[in-house]
Short mmCIF file of C-alpha atoms in Angstrom, two decimals:
data_model
loop_
_atom_site.label_atom_id
_atom_site.label_comp_id
_atom_site.label_asym_id
_atom_site.label_seq_id
_atom_site.Cartn_x
_atom_site.Cartn_y
_atom_site.Cartn_z
CA MET U 108 45.92 -18.95 275.94
CA TYR U 109 43.83 -20.26 272.72
CA SER U 110 45.97 -18.65 270.17
CA TYR U 111 49.43 -19.59 272.03
CA ILE U 112 48.50 -23.31 271.67
CA PHE U 113 47.43 -23.08 268.12
CA ASN U 114 50.73 -21.12 267.20
CA ILE U 115 52.76 -23.71 268.87
CA GLY U 116 51.00 -26.38 267.30
CA ASN U 117 52.04 -24.92 263.98
CA ILE U 118 55.22 -24.53 264.76
CA VAL U 119 55.47 -28.30 265.77
CA PHE U 120 53.86 -28.97 262.45
CA TYR U 121 56.79 -26.87 260.52
CA ILE U 122 59.45 -28.82 262.68
CA MET U 123 57.69 -32.41 261.73
CA LEU U 124 57.54 -31.29 258.47
CA GLY U 125 61.22 -30.73 258.43
CA VAL U 126 62.00 -34.10 260.02
CA CYS U 127 59.99 -35.80 257.14
CA PHE U 128 61.78 -34.26 254.33
CA LEU U 129 65.02 -35.44 255.87
CA LEU U 130 63.73 -38.94 256.18
CA LEU U 131 62.21 -38.92 252.75
CA LEU U 132 65.55 -37.42 251.15
CA GLN U 133 66.59 -40.90 249.91
CA LYS U 134 62.65 -41.49 248.22
CA ILE U 135 62.91 -38.22 246.82
CA VAL U 136 66.10 -39.02 245.06
CA TYR U 137 64.64 -42.48 244.16
CA HIS U 138 61.69 -40.60 242.26
CA ILE U 139 64.18 -38.34 240.62
CA ILE U 140 66.15 -41.35 238.90
CA GLY U 141 63.01 -43.10 238.46
CA LEU U 142 62.18 -40.60 235.49
CA PHE U 143 64.86 -41.78 233.70
CA PRO U 144 65.67 -44.80 231.61
CA SER U 145 66.16 -48.21 233.33
CA GLN U 146 69.48 -49.86 232.90
CA LYS U 147 69.69 -52.38 229.75
CA PHE U 148 71.61 -55.74 230.62
CA PRO U 149 73.73 -57.27 228.12
CA ASP U 150 73.08 -60.43 226.28
CA ALA U 151 73.51 -63.78 227.97
CA LYS U 152 76.55 -65.97 226.94
CA LYS U 153 74.48 -68.89 227.82
CA ASP U 154 70.84 -69.67 228.32
CA HIS U 155 70.36 -71.29 231.67
CA LYS U 156 67.83 -74.02 232.59
CA PHE U 157 64.59 -72.56 234.88
CA VAL U 158 62.07 -74.42 236.54
CA ILE U 159 58.55 -72.37 236.95
CA LEU U 160 56.37 -72.74 240.08
CA ILE U 161 52.66 -71.93 239.94
CA PRO U 162 50.26 -71.97 242.94
CA ALA U 163 46.94 -72.73 240.80
CA ARG U 164 44.13 -73.82 243.31
CA ASN U 165 40.97 -73.48 241.19
CA GLU U 166 42.64 -71.05 238.64
CA SER U 167 41.00 -72.88 235.52
CA LYS U 168 39.81 -69.12 234.27
CA VAL U 169 42.97 -67.76 233.86
CA ILE U 170 45.60 -70.11 234.05
CA GLU U 171 45.57 -70.91 230.28
CA ASP U 172 46.81 -67.54 229.36
CA LEU U 173 50.08 -67.86 231.58
CA LEU U 174 50.75 -71.27 230.03
CA ILE U 175 50.24 -70.16 226.65
CA SER U 176 52.56 -67.04 227.16
CA ILE U 177 55.17 -69.52 228.83
CA LYS U 178 54.77 -71.80 225.42
CA ASP U 179 55.25 -68.70 223.24
CA GLN U 180 58.64 -67.58 225.27
CA ASP U 181 61.50 -66.54 223.10
CA TYR U 182 63.53 -69.18 224.81
CA ASN U 183 64.42 -72.74 224.27
CA PRO U 184 61.27 -74.79 225.53
CA ASP U 185 63.71 -77.51 226.74
CA LEU U 186 65.12 -75.51 229.52
CA LEU U 187 61.95 -75.07 231.00
CA LYS U 188 59.96 -76.87 233.43
CA THR U 189 56.67 -75.74 234.67
CA TYR U 190 54.84 -77.23 237.91
CA VAL U 191 51.35 -76.18 238.16
CA ILE U 192 50.36 -76.38 241.79
CA VAL U 193 46.76 -77.68 242.81
CA GLU U 194 45.04 -79.12 245.84
CA SER U 195 42.98 -82.14 243.88
CA GLU U 196 42.95 -83.77 241.03
CA LYS U 197 39.39 -82.72 240.45
CA ASP U 198 40.40 -79.01 239.94
CA PRO U 199 39.49 -78.20 236.36
CA THR U 200 42.93 -76.34 236.26
CA CYS U 201 44.42 -79.94 235.73
CA GLU U 202 42.82 -80.93 232.41
CA ILE U 203 44.21 -77.30 231.10
CA ALA U 204 47.69 -77.92 232.30
CA LYS U 205 48.06 -81.33 230.94
CA LYS U 206 47.81 -79.81 226.99
CA TYR U 207 51.19 -77.91 227.44
CA LYS U 208 54.61 -79.74 227.07
CA ASN U 209 57.03 -79.61 229.96
CA THR U 210 54.29 -78.85 232.36
CA GLU U 211 53.90 -81.27 235.30
CA ILE U 212 50.73 -80.82 237.70
CA PHE U 213 51.85 -81.45 241.39
CA VAL U 214 48.87 -82.30 243.81
CA ARG U 215 49.23 -81.05 247.22
CA LYS U 216 49.14 -83.77 250.26
CA ARG U 217 49.51 -81.25 253.08
CA LEU U 218 46.42 -79.32 252.83
CA ASP U 219 46.22 -78.44 256.54
CA LEU U 220 48.98 -75.81 256.01
CA LYS U 221 47.35 -72.78 253.93
CA GLY U 222 49.43 -70.38 252.26
CA LYS U 223 51.39 -69.96 248.98
CA GLY U 224 54.43 -70.85 251.11
CA TYR U 225 53.64 -73.99 252.22
CA ALA U 226 52.49 -74.95 248.67
CA LEU U 227 55.79 -73.89 246.98
CA ASP U 228 57.72 -75.72 249.83
CA GLU U 229 55.76 -78.69 249.02
CA ALA U 230 56.43 -78.74 245.58
CA ILE U 231 59.86 -77.87 245.76
CA GLN U 232 60.51 -81.20 248.21
CA TYR U 233 58.89 -83.41 245.24
CA ILE U 234 61.60 -81.66 242.82
CA PHE U 235 64.28 -82.58 245.63
CA LYS U 236 63.08 -86.08 245.78
CA LYS U 237 63.06 -86.37 242.14
CA LYS U 238 66.66 -84.90 242.07
CA GLU U 239 66.08 -82.30 239.34
CA GLU U 240 68.60 -79.55 238.90
CA TYR U 241 67.98 -76.22 237.76
CA ASP U 242 69.95 -73.12 237.64
CA ALA U 243 66.87 -70.91 239.11
CA LEU U 244 63.46 -71.23 240.47
CA PHE U 245 60.58 -68.46 239.13
CA VAL U 246 57.24 -68.08 240.75
CA PHE U 247 54.02 -66.76 239.20
CA ASP U 248 50.63 -66.54 240.30
CA ALA U 249 47.84 -67.98 237.78
CA ASP U 250 46.61 -64.79 236.78
CA ASN U 251 49.86 -63.70 235.43
CA VAL U 252 50.79 -63.30 231.75
CA LEU U 253 54.40 -62.88 230.31
CA THR U 254 55.52 -60.92 227.51
CA LYS U 255 57.29 -62.80 225.16
CA ASN U 256 60.85 -61.68 226.20
CA TYR U 257 60.14 -62.35 229.77
CA ILE U 258 62.39 -65.26 230.19
CA LYS U 259 64.95 -64.18 228.05
CA GLU U 260 65.53 -60.64 229.81
CA MET U 261 65.61 -62.78 232.96
CA ASN U 262 67.93 -65.20 231.76
CA LYS U 263 70.74 -61.94 230.99
CA THR U 264 70.21 -60.77 235.04
CA TYR U 265 71.08 -64.43 236.12
CA ASP U 266 73.90 -64.83 233.47
CA LEU U 267 75.26 -61.75 235.39
CA GLY U 268 75.49 -63.49 238.77
CA TYR U 269 72.34 -62.05 240.17
CA GLU U 270 70.83 -64.42 242.82
CA ILE U 271 67.24 -62.80 242.66
CA ALA U 272 65.90 -60.57 239.81
CA LEU U 273 62.38 -59.11 239.49
CA GLY U 274 60.62 -58.09 236.25
CA TYR U 275 58.35 -55.36 235.83
CA ARG U 276 54.77 -56.06 237.02
CA ASN U 277 51.97 -54.13 234.83
CA SER U 278 48.12 -54.79 235.11
CA LYS U 279 45.65 -56.61 233.24
CA ASN U 280 42.70 -54.48 234.12
CA TRP U 281 43.85 -50.50 234.29
CA ASN U 282 40.37 -49.88 233.20
CA GLY U 283 38.39 -52.14 235.73
CA GLY U 284 37.46 -49.35 238.27
CA TRP U 285 39.10 -46.78 240.46
CA VAL U 286 40.26 -49.88 243.04
CA ALA U 287 41.94 -51.69 240.13
CA SER U 288 43.85 -48.64 238.66
CA CYS U 289 45.10 -47.43 242.18
CA SER U 290 46.06 -50.90 243.56
CA ALA U 291 47.83 -51.43 240.15
CA LEU U 292 49.52 -47.87 240.33
CA THR U 293 51.20 -48.53 243.52
CA PHE U 294 52.80 -51.14 242.07
CA SER U 295 54.39 -49.29 239.54
CA MET U 296 55.55 -46.81 242.13
CA VAL U 297 57.38 -49.56 243.70
CA ASN U 298 58.87 -50.73 240.35
CA THR U 299 59.76 -47.33 239.09
CA PHE U 300 60.42 -45.02 242.01
CA HIS U 301 62.15 -47.42 244.34
CA ASN U 302 63.69 -50.44 242.45
CA LYS U 303 64.64 -48.75 239.38
CA CYS U 304 67.18 -46.82 241.67
CA ARG U 305 67.97 -49.70 243.66
CA SER U 306 69.09 -51.65 240.72
CA ARG U 307 71.18 -48.88 239.36
CA PHE U 308 73.39 -48.45 242.40
CA ASN U 309 73.37 -52.41 243.68
CA GLN U 310 70.77 -52.16 246.72
CA ASN U 311 68.51 -55.04 247.23
CA VAL U 312 65.07 -54.85 245.45
CA ILE U 313 61.77 -54.90 247.12
CA LEU U 314 60.06 -57.97 245.69
CA SER U 315 56.21 -57.68 245.02
CA GLY U 316 53.92 -60.34 244.53
CA THR U 317 55.63 -62.58 241.85
CA GLY U 318 57.50 -62.28 238.87
CA PHE U 319 60.77 -62.86 240.26
CA TYR U 320 63.33 -65.64 240.11
CA ILE U 321 66.04 -67.12 243.15
CA ASP U 322 68.89 -69.04 242.43
CA PHE U 323 68.41 -72.85 242.94
CA LYS U 324 71.45 -73.35 244.66
CA ILE U 325 70.05 -71.01 247.25
CA ILE U 326 66.79 -72.87 247.72
CA LYS U 327 68.88 -76.00 248.23
CA LYS U 328 71.14 -74.47 250.34
CA ILE U 329 68.02 -73.40 252.99
CA GLY U 330 66.38 -76.95 252.46
CA GLY U 331 63.18 -75.67 250.52
CA TRP U 332 60.95 -72.61 250.57
CA LYS U 333 61.25 -71.04 253.73
CA PHE U 334 59.10 -68.01 253.86
CA TYR U 335 55.59 -68.45 255.16
CA ALA U 336 54.83 -65.36 256.41
CA LEU U 337 51.44 -63.76 254.81
CA THR U 338 53.68 -61.74 252.71
CA GLU U 339 56.37 -64.12 251.64
CA ASP U 340 57.36 -61.75 248.83
CA TYR U 341 58.65 -59.36 251.54
CA GLU U 342 59.90 -61.78 253.72
CA LEU U 343 62.41 -62.94 250.76
CA SER U 344 63.38 -59.22 250.23
CA MET U 345 64.32 -59.14 253.99
CA PHE U 346 65.93 -62.35 253.84
CA SER U 347 68.15 -61.19 250.65
CA THR U 348 69.01 -58.00 252.39
CA VAL U 349 70.23 -59.87 255.74
CA ASN U 350 72.11 -62.41 253.91
CA ASP U 351 73.57 -60.19 251.42
CA LEU U 352 72.35 -61.92 248.27
CA LYS U 353 72.97 -59.96 245.06
CA SER U 354 69.45 -59.06 243.49
CA THR U 355 68.40 -56.87 240.73
CA TYR U 356 65.34 -55.20 238.54
CA ASN U 357 64.65 -55.79 235.23
CA GLU U 358 62.24 -53.10 233.69
CA TYR U 359 62.25 -54.85 230.31
CA ALA U 360 61.03 -58.23 231.58
CA GLU U 361 57.38 -57.57 231.68
CA PHE U 362 54.57 -59.57 233.15
CA TYR U 363 50.94 -58.97 233.66
CA ASP U 364 48.56 -59.51 236.78
CA GLU U 365 45.03 -58.64 237.66
CA GLN U 366 44.14 -56.27 240.66
CA PRO U 367 40.89 -56.67 242.53
CA THR U 368 37.82 -54.49 241.40
CA LYS U 369 36.28 -54.48 244.79
CA LEU U 370 37.15 -52.30 247.67
CA LYS U 371 36.36 -55.18 250.34
CA VAL U 372 38.53 -57.48 248.44
CA SER U 373 41.37 -54.67 248.36
CA TRP U 374 40.69 -53.85 251.89
CA ASN U 375 41.13 -57.51 252.93
CA GLN U 376 44.19 -58.20 250.71
CA ARG U 377 45.81 -54.88 251.98
CA MET U 378 45.24 -55.95 255.64
CA ARG U 379 47.15 -59.32 254.89
CA TRP U 380 49.82 -57.14 253.38
CA VAL U 381 49.94 -54.97 256.74
CA LYS U 382 49.81 -57.81 259.14
CA GLY U 383 52.28 -60.00 257.03
CA TYR U 384 54.65 -56.85 257.09
CA GLY U 385 54.58 -56.84 260.80
CA GLN U 386 55.34 -60.17 261.06
CA VAL U 387 58.45 -60.16 258.82
CA ASP U 388 59.48 -56.87 260.59
CA LYS U 389 59.33 -58.55 264.10
CA LYS U 390 61.70 -61.41 262.39
CA TYR U 391 64.36 -59.61 260.81
CA LYS U 392 64.37 -56.35 262.79
CA LYS U 393 67.17 -57.53 265.13
CA GLN U 394 69.13 -58.93 262.32
CA LEU U 395 68.85 -55.85 259.92
CA LEU U 396 70.28 -53.57 263.04
CA LYS U 397 72.91 -55.65 263.65
CA GLY U 398 73.83 -56.22 259.95
CA PHE U 399 73.81 -52.20 259.62
CA LEU U 400 76.19 -51.56 262.53
CA PHE U 401 78.60 -54.46 262.20
CA ASP U 402 78.63 -55.86 258.38
CA LYS U 403 80.65 -53.90 255.94
CA LYS U 404 77.97 -55.39 252.96
CA ASN U 405 75.18 -53.67 251.93
CA LYS U 406 74.72 -51.03 254.70
CA ILE U 407 72.29 -48.72 252.89
CA SER U 408 69.59 -51.62 252.14
CA LYS U 409 69.98 -52.84 255.67
CA LEU U 410 69.17 -49.46 257.04
CA GLU U 411 66.38 -48.63 254.86
CA TYR U 412 64.77 -52.03 255.38
CA THR U 413 65.60 -51.33 259.45
CA MET U 414 63.76 -47.96 259.20
CA SER U 415 60.89 -49.87 257.12
CA ILE U 416 57.74 -47.50 256.54
CA LEU U 417 58.95 -45.04 259.04
CA PRO U 418 59.55 -42.29 256.62
CA VAL U 419 56.36 -42.54 254.95
CA MET U 420 54.21 -42.98 258.25
CA SER U 421 55.67 -40.06 259.59
CA LEU U 422 54.66 -37.79 256.82
CA ILE U 423 51.10 -39.51 257.14
CA LEU U 424 50.98 -39.10 261.01
CA THR U 425 52.16 -35.41 260.81
CA ALA U 426 49.88 -34.26 257.83
CA VAL U 427 46.85 -36.26 259.45
CA GLY U 428 47.74 -35.29 263.12
CA TYR U 429 47.58 -31.38 262.10
CA SER U 430 44.35 -31.74 260.56
CA LEU U 431 42.95 -32.95 263.54
CA PHE U 432 44.40 -30.79 265.53
CA THR U 433 43.34 -27.65 263.87
CA LEU U 434 39.78 -29.52 263.94
CA ILE U 435 39.43 -29.79 267.53
CA MET U 436 40.88 -26.48 267.97
CA GLY U 437 38.27 -25.04 265.75
CA ILE U 438 35.69 -27.02 267.60
CA ILE U 439 37.03 -25.69 270.99
CA GLY U 440 36.95 -22.17 269.73
CA SER U 441 33.36 -22.13 268.61
CA ILE U 442 32.37 -23.58 272.01
CA ASN U 443 34.23 -20.69 273.64
CA HIS U 444 33.44 -18.31 271.07
CA GLU U 445 37.26 -17.67 270.27
CA PRO U 446 37.64 -14.75 267.79
CA MET U 447 40.52 -16.70 265.89
CA ARG U 448 38.05 -19.96 265.41
CA ILE U 449 37.48 -18.89 261.81
CA SER U 450 41.30 -18.94 260.92
CA VAL U 451 41.62 -22.12 262.61
CA TYR U 452 38.99 -23.85 260.49
CA ILE U 453 40.69 -22.13 257.31
CA ALA U 454 43.88 -23.84 258.43
CA PHE U 455 41.71 -27.18 259.04
CA ALA U 456 40.33 -26.85 255.58
CA ALA U 457 43.70 -25.73 254.04
CA ALA U 458 45.48 -28.69 255.68
CA THR U 459 42.84 -31.46 254.51
CA PHE U 460 43.00 -29.95 250.83
CA SER U 461 46.50 -29.95 250.85
CA ILE U 462 46.98 -33.73 251.77
CA TYR U 463 43.97 -34.61 248.97
CA LEU U 464 45.73 -32.44 246.26
CA PHE U 465 48.92 -33.98 246.98
CA LEU U 466 48.06 -37.50 246.96
CA ALA U 467 45.86 -36.64 243.78
CA LEU U 468 49.02 -34.80 242.18
CA TYR U 469 51.05 -37.74 243.12
CA GLY U 470 48.82 -40.28 241.28
CA MET U 471 48.70 -38.13 238.04
CA PHE U 472 52.92 -37.62 238.19
CA MET U 473 52.92 -41.69 238.47
CA LEU U 474 50.61 -42.17 235.53
CA ILE U 475 52.50 -39.68 233.32
CA ALA U 476 55.84 -41.39 234.62
CA GLU U 477 54.38 -44.84 233.66
CA ARG U 478 52.31 -43.79 230.61
CA LYS U 479 54.58 -46.08 228.16
CA HIS U 480 53.32 -49.30 230.30
CA ILE U 481 49.79 -48.25 231.15
CA ASN U 482 46.83 -49.17 229.15
CA ILE U 483 44.39 -46.64 230.36
CA THR U 484 41.56 -44.45 229.16
CA PHE U 485 41.41 -40.78 229.74
CA LYS U 486 38.28 -41.03 231.79
CA ASN U 487 39.68 -43.56 233.97
CA ALA U 488 43.12 -42.12 234.59
CA LEU U 489 41.19 -38.94 235.75
CA VAL U 490 38.96 -41.11 238.27
CA CYS U 491 42.08 -42.72 239.24
CA CYS U 492 43.74 -39.50 240.29
CA LEU U 493 40.73 -38.26 241.70
CA MET U 494 40.21 -41.35 243.94
CA MET U 495 44.16 -41.89 244.46
CA PRO U 496 43.55 -40.19 248.02
CA ILE U 497 40.84 -42.03 249.14
CA TYR U 498 42.78 -45.32 248.06
CA MET U 499 45.78 -44.29 250.01
CA GLY U 500 44.10 -42.97 252.81
CA SER U 501 42.29 -46.09 253.50
CA TYR U 502 45.29 -47.64 254.99
CA ILE U 503 45.30 -45.76 258.23
CA PRO U 504 41.82 -47.69 259.30
CA ILE U 505 43.74 -50.43 257.24
CA TYR U 506 46.53 -50.47 259.42
CA PHE U 507 44.96 -50.09 262.70
CA SER U 508 42.40 -52.88 261.82
CA ALA U 509 45.49 -55.12 261.10
CA VAL U 510 47.48 -54.24 264.28
CA THR U 511 44.36 -55.02 266.53
CA LYS U 512 43.23 -58.26 264.89
CA LYS U 513 44.83 -61.07 266.24
CA GLU U 514 44.98 -63.21 263.05
CA VAL U 515 44.55 -62.41 259.44
CA GLU U 516 43.91 -65.24 257.42
CA TRP U 517 44.70 -65.63 253.83
CA VAL U 518 41.81 -65.41 251.44
CA PRO U 519 41.74 -66.63 247.89
CA ILE U 520 40.89 -63.91 245.38
CA ASP U 521 38.71 -64.82 242.45
CA HIS U 522 40.62 -64.11 239.19
CA ASN U 523 38.49 -63.46 235.91
CA VAL U 524 40.23 -61.49 233.51
CA LYS U 525 41.91 -62.88 230.27
CA MET U 526 44.71 -61.43 228.53
CA ASN U 527 46.69 -61.88 225.01
CA VAL U 528 49.78 -59.94 225.60
CA GLU U 529 50.59 -60.14 221.76
CA SER U 530 47.32 -58.48 220.55
CA ASP U 531 46.57 -56.65 223.73
CA LYS U 532 43.22 -57.66 223.60
CA GLN U 533 41.45 -57.99 226.94
CA GLN U 534 38.10 -59.67 227.92
CA VAL U 535 36.48 -60.29 231.41
CA VAL U 536 35.15 -63.85 231.96
CA GLU U 537 31.74 -64.05 233.51
CA GLU U 538 31.87 -64.97 237.17
CA VAL U 539 30.75 -68.13 237.92
CA GLU U 540 27.98 -68.06 240.77
#
């Protein structure tokens, strides 16, 4: 009976692996295409007018690097207006922002409404009140830094009629420890192994964090910034898919941000993401499914967003489930002195090691694919590969913690890494106690 149950478990495992392969087939294609060069956009026929919004509560340590990178853009400065959003005039960020041309400080009034979405909406309502007109609206975090050609490249995509476009998100602190490098690598994965292929075949891209624009006409049409979930970027991605907005990804519009270096900070950040994904999925699932079934446009994107994390989650549950199955069977076998118990333990060890090895090799694969962008030492790259299974595996307890927790609040993350993009010099600013 013992061997019969074990054999049945093996059969179920192989069947599930086959199902996982079918569900992941599209993502496998994404990965293959991601290894090829990105599409280049033709020069714009016109330079468009843009407004830049930067939520910057207590970001005096890093805000100047972003403002310098905006000032140094290879673009007509009179076509760029920047709003730095703070919560108090006493914030040291204000004194820094005052030094820069075409930069205005916006002090929030509705501090009872917490979160980036509310801050953006309050600033946009102010812009509406002033009756300012722009072609598109950019969103950046205060720790971002732009390469010199960022706006010029994004102007190309806007000139082609793309209503939303996302640049390439790189990291300031690849060498800031395994948490920072693993976190940065997951964003590289979204860019290179998802958005590159989506963009090439005119599918909706996944917005991650900031570094994107949205057509100002859309913002006016919906009456402001109406994306208040814990993951407002993912909510905007869903909104663009449901409403058939034309979006793209431009690898040559590169910007940098800072990744958390401490596991606790990363844990809380990712728990917010998981909770936010759940909020957005619940809000848009019916619209996506309806759109896939009855709309003629954008069917592939709508199907993929409807499935959400199901393909990846099915593989994770299958692999982890089989490891737990073999472990339990091994324990039962030891208690009952079953002759096959050694074989079962070997299966458990093989399954567990295979999961670890696959994730470590996948990390190495991503590092190799992204080598032209990544500034990381060999030692830190090796540590990143070895720790990638731990980082990715931590999503399992994070997921269960997020779904069982009634509320997950947005917690500000302290940013400290300064960066000069042109000289590629990086230094860490000492944290203020």
